[in-house]
Amino acid sequence: MFVLIWAILLFTVTGSSTEMDASVGLTTRCDYGFCMTLSEAVITAEAGLCVVIPCSFSTTSGFTPQHLVWYKCEPLKSRCGDSDIVFHTNKKNNIQSRFMGRISLLEPEVSQKNCSIIINDLTVSDSGSYRLRVKGVLYGNTDGYTFFSKAAVSVKGLIQKPTVVIPPLAEGQQTTLSCTAPGLCSGSDPKITWTWRGAGEKDSHITGNLTAFKTEHLTAVTQRLSSTLTFNSSAEHHGTNVTCKVSFTNNITAEETLTLNVTYVKELKMNGIKSVKEGDTLNLTCSVESFPPSLIVWTKSSDKNMQNGTETNLQNGTETFLKEESGLAFLSISNVTKEDSGLYICTAKYLNNTLMGKVVDVKVVYMRNIVITGNTAVEVGDALNLTCSVESFPPSHITWTNTHLYNGPATDLQSDTGSATLVIPNVKTEYSARYICTAQHLNTTVTTYAEVTVILFSKILKNSGCVVQSEVLNCVCITEGFPLPTITWPLLKKHTEYSVITSVSNHTVNSTVILPAKDLSNTSVECVSSNGHGEAKQTFTILRSNTSEQAGKFNEILNIVSRLEVIIAFLIGILLSAVLCCVATQCLRKNKKNSVKLDETLEMVTSEEDPLVLCMDAAQAVEEDQTYQEAAEGGGAVAAERAATDLDGGPKDVEYASINFSMLTRKSQREAAKKQETTETEYAEIKKEVKEERDDNGGEEGCVLEGKEEEEAQPCVPKEEEEEDVAVYSNVKDIMGEI
């Protein structure tokens, strides 16, 4: 047993550099039969801890040891007194107060001759020389012996630190930290405290379960004191400092500070503007707070990849920056286009796990050119279908304008989907116009238009044909179309003498060709009508005048063509007659206002034009129009020529010379009546009558011409008053009879 204890002591002293010097060597010295084994080297220790002085002894035969006494006295002092006693196995003896309870034997049984002691709660003042005295009975007599060998102890300041053990920390898991005080001492229990310090914060005590326990090694004098701290670790504990502080007596302290590393990962965060204009730079930031730092990967998912469940890593034209120490990655795409729109995924790889990716939908704001699709040339009766669209994001607002020409229902005149369709059914030629499409995209307005042309394809009507009369070829080609067609006659390329008459009415063109038939060798004539959207051709068989049925048909065609011209000429004649009558009426009113009395002599002024003549001229103009109309209806072109000859060469009325009527006197009503009964006149008498309804004719007055044609209304001199009828004579003989 004794050998085992010594082995433990030697192991403790030599094996623990924290308690004593490793170079300690033991020597044995014998005097007078008393031998002592002691360390001849200086034993070092630290304040606050403990020190062990290894020692063993032997005595002469006949000496029985009963008590052991340790002295601490100066090295040069040859003899130590009772005041130097620091330990005595007999507790009744006095010892120095500052050593009271601090020194104990490693082996309480003195008979074992183990004199090793342990001094706890060391202070620097405990440094010095320690000597041993053995008290006992020698041959029945009380006796004692003080050994000459001395043990030198040197106590320095505490430099050892507590031992802190931190297991791997994971967020959300319960963790236990342990802190062990330095030294294998059995003295006063030190006080162990835990403190926690965050970044830039003051120390604060950690809340948790503190446990202190002792570990004994074979003997009761060797023990180790530890403290544990149990808490639930979290991300907030990561990077913080934990300090274990051990406080010994005499205000001697030792502490150890370690940094906590908690493995944790938080949610992915993504920052950046998700909507960017085309041509600008897209900047996105993906970060995740974790320990250890995560590896961040940017990917883009296209529609195809989404269907296949795959992703595309960003490579060409894309710059990705990764900060491994902070788990931060930047995605930068310069000069973005619409193809850069889509879903971007940020994925963090943490330890052996891949975190759920963060998805951001990037929208590139852009606008392409506005486009109008559809056929702008539409045939009459078909439907106009135009679509105005512009590729953009967000979708543009499309509006069709200038559709007022069409009053019916039209579809999709405006839309917010980036496309609007204009549909007009059963179009007419009047719908040919410019249709404007306006696209509103954010703060930008773009306008375009379509020139719509409603086409009426050229076609030759049935009333066209050719006939030869009196060695003259007359060909009529009537065609319809929009735009107005152009009529050409290939026959005319071979002739130099011809005339072409062209007339236009609405969408109809009438072309008449007249040329001598003496040199005509063709039996048919071709008419070509073209308006740029198509061409119509028709070959006419030449009809001869000996074929009465065919000639009558062609005459009917000519009559239809010429009837329009006759009607126009007749209307012009009526209009001119009305104008002349109005002028004559104004002249007559002016002359009557200048007359003072109805009984005064009628003075004929030669400088003024006779209203009667105007009335006759108007009547003659009407007759000429009627004559021209009859001529046109009678025989086509030849009949028209004859009618024109009759009009030019027919008898004309007498042109009156200047006659002086100053010698005339006005008749009374009775004389005029008598004269009218007896005298023959070449012209009918003109009487003035008042129209019953002046308001219907705009306030104008009229008269009735009685003569060759009964009840035929003609413009004449109006009646100014209804008091009496005054005879106005229409020929020269009546006037000359009054002279």
C-alpha positions as a printed Julia matrix, in Angstrom:
739×3 Matrix{Float64}:
    0.0     0.0      0.0
    2.82    2.35     0.87
    4.49    1.7     -2.47
    1.27    2.45    -4.29
    0.79    5.78    -2.52
    4.32    6.81    -3.35
    3.78    5.89    -6.95
    0.7     8.09    -7.05
    2.52   10.99    -5.46
    5.42   10.67    -7.83
    3.06   10.51   -10.77
    1.19   13.57    -9.55
    4.31   15.6     -8.94
    6.23   14.62   -12.01
    3.31   14.27   -14.37
    1.49   17.53   -13.73
    3.44   20.58   -14.65
    0.68   22.7    -13.2
    1.43   21.6     -9.62
    5.09   21.22    -9.32
    8.3    21.19   -11.22
    8.92   18.17   -13.35
   12.61   18.13   -12.47
   12.04   17.2     -8.81
   14.46   14.49    -7.61
   14.34   12.55    -4.33
   17.41   11.89    -2.16
   17.83    9.94     1.06
   19.89   11.15     3.96
   20.56    9.15     7.21
   21.74   10.47    10.53
   21.97    8.44    13.74
   19.85    5.72    12.31
   17.18    8.12    11.19
   16.82    8.32     7.41
   14.67   10.67     5.3
   13.89   10.68     1.59
   13.11   14.17     0.36
   13.32   16.27    -2.76
   16.57   18.09    -2.85
   15.31   20.49    -5.56
   13.01   23.45    -5.11
    9.35   22.56    -5.37
    7.42   25.24    -7.33
    3.72   25.94    -7.14
    1.17   28.61    -8.07
   -0.84   30.78    -5.76
   -4.35   29.63    -5.16
   -3.52   26.06    -5.91
   -1.84   23.41    -3.77
    1.58   21.82    -3.45
    2.68   18.35    -2.35
    5.94   17.82    -0.48
    6.84   14.14    -0.98
    8.51   12.64     2.03
    9.27    9.29     3.73
   11.37    8.37     6.76
   12.75    5.49     8.78
   13.92    5.28    12.39
   16.31    3.25    14.45
   15.15    0.06    16.0
   13.4     0.54    19.27
   11.87    3.91    18.2
    8.15    4.02    17.67
    6.91    7.18    15.84
    3.7     8.67    17.18
    3.43   12.22    15.79
    4.82   14.22    12.88
    5.58   17.92    13.1
    6.38   20.22    10.15
    8.16   23.5     10.66
    8.58   26.43     8.36
   11.64   28.39     9.29
   14.39   30.29     7.62
   16.96   28.24     5.77
   19.85   29.61     7.8
   18.16   28.94    11.09
   19.67   25.83    12.64
   16.83   25.06    14.98
   13.07   25.7     14.5
   10.94   26.59    17.48
    7.34   25.97    18.42
    6.34   29.25    16.75
    7.44   27.82    13.4
    5.08   24.86    13.58
    2.73   24.79    10.55
    1.44   21.21    10.96
    1.11   18.78    13.87
   -0.63   15.46    13.89
   -1.61   16.16    17.46
   -4.25   18.78    16.96
   -3.91   19.95    20.52
   -0.71   21.69    19.71
   -0.67   25.2     18.45
    0.26   25.99    14.87
    0.55   29.19    12.86
   -2.93   30.57    12.26
   -2.45   31.2      8.56
   -1.74   27.52     8.02
   -4.68   26.37    10.06
   -6.52   23.68     8.05
   -4.46   24.14     4.96
   -1.93   21.3      5.48
   -2.73   17.63     5.67
   -0.92   14.34     5.36
   -1.33   12.25     2.31
   -1.24    9.17     4.54
   -2.85    9.75     7.94
   -1.22    6.62     9.46
    2.13    7.73    10.91
    3.18    4.11    11.29
    3.32    3.95     7.53
    6.27    6.34     7.79
    4.86    8.51     4.96
    5.5    12.11     5.84
    4.23   13.64     2.57
    2.03   16.65     3.06
   -0.2    18.78     0.77
   -0.53   22.51     1.28
   -3.78   24.0     -0.13
   -4.79   27.54    -0.92
   -1.24   28.6     -1.54
   -0.14   32.16    -1.36
    3.13   33.7     -2.33
    4.06   34.0      1.37
    4.01   30.22     1.64
    7.36   30.12    -0.09
   10.23   28.93     2.18
   11.97   25.9      3.85
   10.06   23.14     5.49
   11.62   20.66     8.05
   10.23   17.47     9.62
   10.4    16.29    13.22
    9.31   12.81    14.38
    8.02   12.32    17.92
    7.64    8.92    19.53
    8.84    6.47    22.22
   12.35    5.18    22.29
   12.68    2.16    24.54
    9.76    3.32    26.62
   10.81    6.94    26.85
    9.26    9.9     24.96
   11.69   11.18    22.45
   11.88   12.9     19.09
   14.18   13.58    16.17
   14.4    16.57    13.75
   15.78   15.72    10.32
   18.48   17.88     8.82
   17.08   17.68     5.31
   14.86   20.57     4.25
   12.24   20.92     1.49
   12.34   24.22    -0.44
    8.96   25.5     -1.78
    8.55   28.44    -4.16
    5.02   29.87    -4.77
    4.45   32.13    -7.77
    1.4    33.88    -9.17
   -1.38   31.77   -10.7
   -0.85   31.23   -14.41
   -2.92   28.14   -15.03
   -6.36   28.54   -16.58
   -9.53   26.58   -16.28
  -10.16   23.87   -18.79
  -13.31   24.62   -20.84
  -14.76   21.9    -23.02
  -17.28   22.91   -25.74
  -18.92   20.14   -27.75
  -20.17   20.75   -31.32
  -23.06   23.23   -31.19
  -26.08   23.03   -33.45
  -28.99   25.43   -33.54
  -31.99   24.18   -31.64
  -30.13   21.45   -29.78
  -29.38   21.26   -26.07
  -25.72   21.83   -25.31
  -23.61   21.32   -22.18
  -20.38   23.22   -21.58
  -17.9    22.17   -18.86
  -15.27   24.2    -17.02
  -12.67   22.48   -14.74
  -10.65   24.43   -12.17
   -6.87   24.0    -12.31
   -5.06   21.82    -9.73
   -5.71   18.54    -7.82
   -6.36   20.17    -4.54
   -8.52   19.41    -1.54
   -8.56   22.9     -0.14
  -11.36   25.44    -0.26
  -13.69   24.99    -3.2
  -13.2    27.75    -5.74
  -16.15   29.66    -7.14
  -16.87   29.06   -10.83
  -18.94   31.56   -12.84
  -19.97   31.72   -16.48
  -20.28   34.92   -18.46
  -21.4    35.58   -22.02
  -20.45   38.51   -24.19
  -22.04   39.4    -27.5
  -20.41   41.45   -30.23
  -19.81   44.93   -28.83
  -21.74   44.19   -25.66
  -20.91   44.0    -22.01
  -20.52   40.79   -20.09
  -23.68   39.13   -18.87
  -24.34   35.9    -17.08
  -25.62   33.04   -19.16
  -28.81   31.54   -17.93
  -28.57   27.77   -17.69
  -28.08   24.88   -15.34
  -24.82   25.15   -13.32
  -23.48   21.98   -11.72
  -20.35   21.61    -9.51
  -18.91   18.22    -8.75
  -15.67   16.74    -7.41
  -13.6    13.94    -8.82
  -11.47   12.05    -6.24
   -8.37   10.1     -7.2
   -7.6     7.26    -4.76
   -7.16    9.51    -1.77
   -9.38   12.12    -0.25
   -6.77   14.81    -0.63
   -6.66   14.82    -4.42
   -9.72   16.15    -6.23
  -10.73   18.15    -9.28
  -13.56   20.74    -9.29
  -15.69   21.27   -12.45
  -18.79   23.22   -13.47
  -21.19   22.56   -16.33
  -23.53   24.89   -18.22
  -26.51   23.48   -20.08
  -28.57   25.61   -22.51
  -30.33   25.51   -25.87
  -27.98   26.84   -28.51
  -29.24   29.2    -31.2
  -27.92   31.35   -34.0
  -27.73   34.27   -31.58
  -25.04   32.39   -29.63
  -22.84   32.02   -32.7
  -19.72   34.13   -32.58
  -20.21   35.11   -28.97
  -17.61   34.67   -26.25
  -18.12   32.43   -23.24
  -15.89   32.9    -20.2
  -15.4    30.49   -17.32
  -13.96   32.25   -14.26
  -12.53   30.37   -11.24
  -12.16   32.41    -8.06
   -9.89   31.08    -5.29
   -9.36   32.4     -1.77
   -7.28   35.47    -1.19
   -8.83   37.02    -4.34
   -6.89   34.76    -6.64
   -8.73   34.16    -9.93
   -8.22   32.37   -13.21
  -10.45   32.44   -16.32
  -10.7    31.01   -19.79
  -12.62   32.59   -22.72
  -13.69   30.72   -25.82
  -15.8    31.63   -28.85
  -18.96   29.68   -29.55
  -19.44   28.34   -33.05
  -23.03   27.29   -33.58
  -23.91   25.57   -36.82
  -27.07   27.2    -38.17
  -28.63   28.41   -41.38
  -31.35   31.0    -41.86
  -33.74   31.71   -44.69
  -32.49   32.83   -48.06
  -32.88   36.51   -48.8
  -32.99   38.13   -52.21
  -32.71   41.83   -52.94
  -32.8    43.85   -56.13
  -35.16   45.48   -58.61
  -37.14   42.78   -60.37
  -38.38   45.02   -63.19
  -35.74   46.57   -65.44
  -35.88   48.42   -68.74
  -34.41   46.85   -71.83
  -30.79   47.89   -72.22
  -30.24   48.55   -68.51
  -28.38   46.34   -66.03
  -30.07   43.75   -63.85
  -28.6    43.52   -60.34
  -29.78   40.88   -57.89
  -28.33   39.89   -54.53
  -28.83   36.53   -52.86
  -27.64   35.98   -49.32
  -28.07   33.47   -46.53
  -26.82   33.78   -42.98
  -25.27   30.5    -41.9
  -22.32   28.79   -40.22
  -20.32   27.45   -41.81
  -20.91   29.77   -44.82
  -23.12   28.4    -47.6
  -22.24   28.09   -51.26
  -24.73   30.07   -53.39
  -25.55   29.13   -56.99
  -27.66   31.2    -59.45
  -29.75   29.37   -62.05
  -32.39   30.39   -64.57
  -35.41   28.25   -65.38
  -36.91   28.56   -68.83
  -40.34   27.25   -69.71
  -38.76   24.2    -71.32
  -36.56   23.52   -68.33
  -39.48   23.95   -65.95
  -41.39   21.25   -67.82
  -38.42   18.93   -67.75
  -37.58   19.78   -64.16
  -34.11   21.02   -65.08
  -32.34   24.32   -64.7
  -29.68   26.18   -66.64
  -26.62   27.58   -64.94
  -25.89   31.19   -65.82
  -22.74   31.44   -67.91
  -22.22   33.61   -70.96
  -22.93   37.28   -70.56
  -23.63   36.86   -66.86
  -21.4    37.9    -64.01
  -21.85   36.13   -60.69
  -19.9    37.21   -57.62
  -19.71   34.98   -54.55
  -18.5    36.0    -51.1
  -17.87   32.73   -49.37
  -17.09   34.23   -45.99
  -20.51   35.83   -45.74
  -22.71   33.59   -47.88
  -23.44   36.47   -50.28
  -23.7    36.3    -54.08
  -24.39   39.02   -56.66
  -26.0    38.43   -60.05
  -25.36   41.13   -62.65
  -26.6    41.06   -66.28
  -25.75   44.11   -68.38
  -27.69   45.32   -71.43
  -30.68   43.12   -70.71
  -33.1    42.07   -73.44
  -36.55   40.52   -73.33
  -34.9    37.08   -73.45
  -33.49   37.8    -69.99
  -37.0    37.81   -68.55
  -37.88   34.72   -66.59
  -37.5    32.92   -63.3
  -34.16   33.18   -61.54
  -33.43   30.75   -58.72
  -30.94   31.26   -55.92
  -29.9    27.99   -54.28
  -27.73   27.67   -51.16
  -25.7    24.53   -50.5
  -25.16   24.17   -46.77
  -22.9    21.39   -45.49
  -24.25   18.31   -47.24
  -27.69   19.74   -47.81
  -29.18   21.83   -50.6
  -31.59   24.42   -49.37
  -34.83   25.22   -51.14
  -34.14   27.79   -53.82
  -35.49   31.33   -53.76
  -37.31   32.2    -56.99
  -37.61   35.71   -58.41
  -39.6    36.57   -61.52
  -37.61   39.12   -63.51
  -39.55   41.29   -65.95
  -37.8    43.23   -68.69
  -39.79   46.3    -69.74
  -39.61   46.71   -73.52
  -41.62   47.77   -76.56
  -41.22   46.69   -80.17
  -42.48   48.43   -83.31
  -46.21   48.7    -83.77
  -47.43   46.5    -86.63
  -50.68   46.38   -88.6
  -51.48   43.07   -90.25
  -54.27   42.31   -92.65
  -55.23   43.04   -96.23
  -55.62   46.79   -96.79
  -57.1    46.24  -100.25
  -60.61   44.83   -99.82
  -63.19   44.11  -102.46
  -66.58   45.71  -102.17
  -68.93   43.59  -100.07
  -66.15   41.75   -98.25
  -65.09   42.31   -94.62
  -62.2    44.54   -93.61
  -60.09   42.76   -91.01
  -57.06   44.62   -89.64
  -55.1    43.71   -86.52
  -52.88   46.24   -84.79
  -50.41   44.76   -82.35
  -47.22   45.66   -80.56
  -45.0    43.3    -78.65
  -44.28   44.87   -75.27
  -44.22   44.4    -71.53
  -46.36   45.38   -69.86
  -48.94   44.97   -72.65
  -49.75   48.2    -74.48
  -53.18   49.8    -74.8
  -54.22   49.69   -78.47
  -56.85   52.04   -79.93
  -58.26   52.26   -83.45
  -59.39   55.72   -84.63
  -60.77   57.33   -87.78
  -63.43   54.66   -88.09
  -66.24   57.24   -88.26
  -66.77   56.48   -91.94
  -68.4    53.24   -90.82
  -71.43   53.59   -88.58
  -72.06   49.9    -87.98
  -70.66   47.65   -85.26
  -66.9    47.02   -85.29
  -65.02   44.67   -82.97
  -62.07   45.31   -80.64
  -61.6    49.0    -81.38
  -59.41   49.16   -78.26
  -57.71   46.62   -76.04
  -55.22   46.4    -73.17
  -53.74   43.12   -74.33
  -51.31   44.63   -76.82
  -53.48   43.69   -79.82
  -56.75   45.05   -81.21
  -58.65   43.87   -84.29
  -60.78   46.13   -86.46
  -63.5    44.22   -88.33
  -65.93   46.02   -90.66
  -68.29   43.77   -92.64
  -69.72   44.48   -96.08
  -67.39   47.35   -96.94
  -68.23   50.02   -99.46
  -66.05   52.19  -101.63
  -66.73   55.09   -99.28
  -64.82   53.26   -96.55
  -61.53   53.84   -98.34
  -59.61   55.97   -95.85
  -56.66   56.11   -93.48
  -57.25   54.07   -90.33
  -55.02   55.05   -87.4
  -53.77   52.71   -84.68
  -52.37   54.19   -81.45
  -50.36   52.21   -78.89
  -49.97   53.55   -75.36
  -47.12   51.92   -73.43
  -46.47   53.4    -70.01
  -45.53   57.03   -70.82
  -44.83   56.36   -74.51
  -47.37   56.8    -77.31
  -46.72   55.37   -80.78
  -48.99   55.81   -83.8
  -49.18   54.1    -87.17
  -51.81   53.89   -89.87
  -53.1    51.77   -92.72
  -54.31   53.16   -96.02
  -57.39   51.08   -96.78
  -58.58   50.83  -100.35
  -61.96   49.31  -101.1
  -61.7    47.78  -104.56
  -64.43   47.41  -107.13
  -62.8    45.21  -109.75
  -63.15   46.48  -113.25
  -65.87   44.86  -115.33
  -67.48   45.66  -118.69
  -71.24   46.14  -118.63
  -73.71   44.46  -120.99
  -74.73   47.62  -122.84
  -71.35   47.84  -124.59
  -70.95   47.02  -128.28
  -70.01   48.16  -131.86
  -72.13   49.03  -134.91
  -71.41   50.39  -138.39
  -73.79   53.02  -139.73
  -73.24   55.11  -142.83
  -69.72   53.85  -143.22
  -68.91   55.01  -139.65
  -67.94   52.59  -136.88
  -69.36   53.5   -133.5
  -68.1    51.49  -130.48
  -69.27   52.03  -126.92
  -67.51   50.41  -123.92
  -69.14   50.95  -120.53
  -67.1    49.74  -117.56
  -67.5    49.93  -113.78
  -64.8    49.84  -111.1
  -63.05   51.57  -108.2
  -60.59   53.14  -108.47
  -61.96   54.38  -111.77
  -60.77   52.13  -114.56
  -58.95   53.22  -117.7
  -60.35   52.06  -121.05
  -58.01   51.3   -123.95
  -58.83   50.25  -127.52
  -56.12   48.08  -129.11
  -57.82   48.73  -132.47
  -56.73   52.36  -132.46
  -53.07   51.41  -132.82
  -53.71   50.69  -136.52
  -55.69   53.86  -137.28
  -54.87   57.52  -137.35
  -58.29   59.01  -137.97
  -60.62   58.47  -135.01
  -62.26   60.27  -132.15
  -62.69   59.1   -128.57
  -65.32   60.48  -126.22
  -65.05   59.57  -122.52
  -67.52   60.4   -119.79
  -67.5    59.51  -116.07
  -70.47   59.02  -113.74
  -69.93   57.8   -110.17
  -67.91   54.56  -110.58
  -68.83   54.13  -114.29
  -66.67   55.14  -117.26
  -68.16   55.43  -120.78
  -65.77   55.43  -123.72
  -67.06   55.92  -127.3
  -64.86   55.46  -130.34
  -65.88   56.82  -133.79
  -63.77   56.06  -136.85
  -64.32   55.51  -140.58
  -65.35   51.99  -141.46
  -64.14   52.03  -145.08
  -60.71   50.66  -144.2
  -61.94   48.42  -141.41
  -61.0    44.79  -141.97
  -61.75   43.46  -138.47
  -64.97   41.68  -137.66
  -64.58   42.29  -133.9
  -63.24   45.01  -131.62
  -61.61   44.46  -128.19
  -62.16   46.77  -125.2
  -59.67   46.61  -122.28
  -60.59   48.07  -118.87
  -58.0    48.25  -116.06
  -57.9    50.04  -112.67
  -54.64   48.7   -111.2
  -56.31   45.87  -109.3
  -57.38   43.81  -112.24
  -58.08   43.92  -115.93
  -61.26   43.15  -117.87
  -61.37   42.42  -121.6
  -64.27   41.92  -123.94
  -64.43   41.46  -127.69
  -67.37   43.08  -129.49
  -68.71   41.72  -132.76
  -69.24   44.53  -135.27
  -72.9    44.87  -136.22
  -73.82   46.07  -139.73
  -76.69   48.42  -140.46
  -78.47   45.8   -142.68
  -79.19   43.76  -139.61
  -82.18   45.64  -138.29
  -82.48   43.74  -135.06
  -78.86   44.25  -134.07
  -78.9    47.86  -135.24
  -82.01   48.56  -133.19
  -80.3    47.14  -130.15
  -77.27   49.31  -130.63
  -79.44   52.37  -131.25
  -81.03   51.67  -127.94
  -77.55   51.72  -126.38
  -76.76   55.05  -128.05
  -80.09   56.51  -126.96
  -79.34   55.57  -123.37
  -75.93   57.19  -123.58
  -77.23   60.39  -125.26
  -80.34   60.71  -123.1
  -78.28   61.9   -120.19
  -76.73   64.65  -122.25
  -80.16   65.79  -123.54
  -81.6    65.92  -120.06
  -78.69   67.99  -118.84
  -79.06   70.44  -121.77
  -82.79   70.75  -121.14
  -82.27   71.55  -117.49
  -79.66   74.14  -118.35
  -82.11   75.8   -120.76
  -84.83   76.03  -118.11
  -82.37   77.52  -115.65
  -81.23   80.19  -118.12
  -84.86   81.06  -118.98
  -85.68   81.55  -115.3
  -82.67   83.82  -114.86
  -83.59   85.96  -117.87
  -87.2    86.23  -116.7
  -86.07   87.44  -113.3
  -83.87   90.09  -114.91
  -86.81   91.29  -117.06
  -89.07   91.44  -114.02
  -86.65   93.65  -112.15
  -86.35   95.99  -115.12
  -90.14   96.33  -115.48
  -90.58   97.1   -111.79
  -88.0    99.8   -111.99
  -89.69  101.46  -115.0
  -93.16  101.44  -113.4
  -91.88  103.06  -110.24
  -90.73  105.98  -112.34
  -94.27  106.55  -113.77
  -96.29  109.18  -111.9
  -99.77  108.59  -113.24
 -101.31  105.81  -115.16
 -102.95  108.34  -117.56
  -99.65  109.95  -118.71
  -98.3   109.32  -122.1
  -96.35  106.11  -122.38
  -92.82  106.93  -123.28
  -90.81  104.28  -124.91
  -87.16  104.57  -124.03
  -84.98  103.21  -126.77
  -81.99  102.66  -124.52
  -83.71  100.03  -122.41
  -84.28   96.5   -123.48
  -87.89   95.48  -124.01
  -89.0    92.88  -121.52
  -91.18   91.42  -124.14
  -88.18   90.57  -126.22
  -86.6    88.88  -123.21
  -89.69   86.8   -122.72
  -89.66   85.75  -126.33
  -85.97   84.94  -126.19
  -86.58   82.74  -123.16
  -89.4    80.97  -124.95
  -87.2    80.48  -127.99
  -84.47   78.93  -125.75
  -86.96   76.43  -124.4
  -88.04   75.49  -127.9
  -84.42   74.98  -128.93
  -83.86   72.61  -126.0
  -86.95   70.66  -126.9
  -85.85   70.47  -130.51
  -82.4    69.15  -129.46
  -83.98   66.54  -127.25
  -86.26   65.33  -130.03
  -83.3    65.16  -132.35
  -81.28   63.05  -129.9
  -84.12   60.64  -129.26
  -84.87   60.27  -132.92
  -81.73   58.89  -134.43
  -78.6    58.71  -132.34
  -75.55   60.6   -133.42
  -76.81   61.32  -136.97
  -80.13   62.57  -135.7
  -78.33   64.78  -133.2
  -76.32   66.35  -136.02
  -79.46   67.09  -138.01
  -81.15   68.59  -134.99
  -78.18   70.85  -134.46
  -78.41   71.97  -138.11
  -82.09   72.83  -137.71
  -81.38   74.87  -134.66
  -78.66   76.84  -136.32
  -80.39   77.42  -139.66
  -84.07   77.77  -138.67
  -86.11   80.99  -138.95
  -85.48   83.55  -136.3
  -87.73   86.25  -134.88
  -87.58   89.82  -136.08
  -84.74   91.8   -134.64
  -86.19   95.16  -133.68
  -84.53   98.39  -134.66
  -84.53  101.53  -132.66
  -88.03  102.97  -132.8
  -89.02  106.34  -131.37
  -92.28  106.01  -129.49
  -92.29  109.55  -128.16
  -95.28  110.54  -130.29
  -97.45  107.78  -128.95
 -100.25  108.4   -126.52
 -101.59  105.86  -124.15
 -104.99  104.33  -124.91
 -107.75  104.16  -122.49
 -109.11  100.8   -121.62
 -112.13  101.12  -123.83
 -110.19  102.26  -126.89
 -107.75   99.51  -126.43
 -110.56   97.02  -126.31
 -112.15   98.34  -129.47
 -108.88   98.4   -131.31
 -108.11   94.9   -130.28
 -111.43   93.67  -131.7
 -110.89   95.2   -135.15
 -107.18   95.09  -135.7
 -105.42   91.88  -136.71
 -102.16   91.13  -134.9
  -99.29   88.89  -135.75
  -98.71   88.05  -132.11
 -101.07   87.08  -129.37
 -102.03   89.6   -126.73
 -100.24   89.24  -123.48
 -102.22   89.72  -120.36
 -100.86   89.95  -116.92
 -102.22   87.73  -114.26
 -101.36   87.43  -110.68
 -100.23   84.09  -109.32
 -102.51   82.82  -106.66
  -99.73   81.55  -104.46
  -96.61   83.73  -104.37
  -95.11   82.14  -101.34
  -94.74   78.78  -103.07
  -92.52   80.39  -105.73
  -90.35   82.37  -103.36
  -92.16   85.68  -103.84
  -91.68   85.78  -107.65
  -94.47   86.57  -110.06
  -95.35   84.88  -113.32
  -97.66   85.2   -116.34
  -99.51   82.99  -118.81
  -98.81   83.13  -122.51
 -101.96   82.68  -124.56
 -101.44   81.96  -128.21
 -100.33   79.01  -130.19
 -100.02   76.74  -127.14
 -102.85   76.93  -124.61
 -102.14   77.26  -120.9
  -98.34   76.97  -121.39
  -96.66   78.92  -118.6
  -93.76   81.13  -119.65
  -91.7    83.73  -117.83
  -93.15   87.18  -118.52
  -93.64   90.67  -117.2
  -95.17   90.53  -113.71
  -98.35   92.34  -112.68
  -97.65   95.08  -110.21
 -101.17   95.96  -109.11
 -104.63   94.43  -109.48
 -106.53   97.7   -110.02
 -106.95   97.47  -113.8
 -105.62   95.68  -116.82
 -103.58   97.84  -119.17
 -103.21   96.55  -122.73
  -99.73   96.15  -124.0
  -99.51   95.58  -127.75
  -97.22   93.01  -129.13
  -96.64   94.12  -132.72
  -95.57   97.23  -134.53
  -98.86   97.71  -136.45
 -100.86   98.27  -133.29
  -98.42  100.84  -132.15
  -98.27  102.69  -135.45
 -102.1   102.86  -135.59
 -102.1   105.2   -132.64
  -99.81  107.75  -134.14
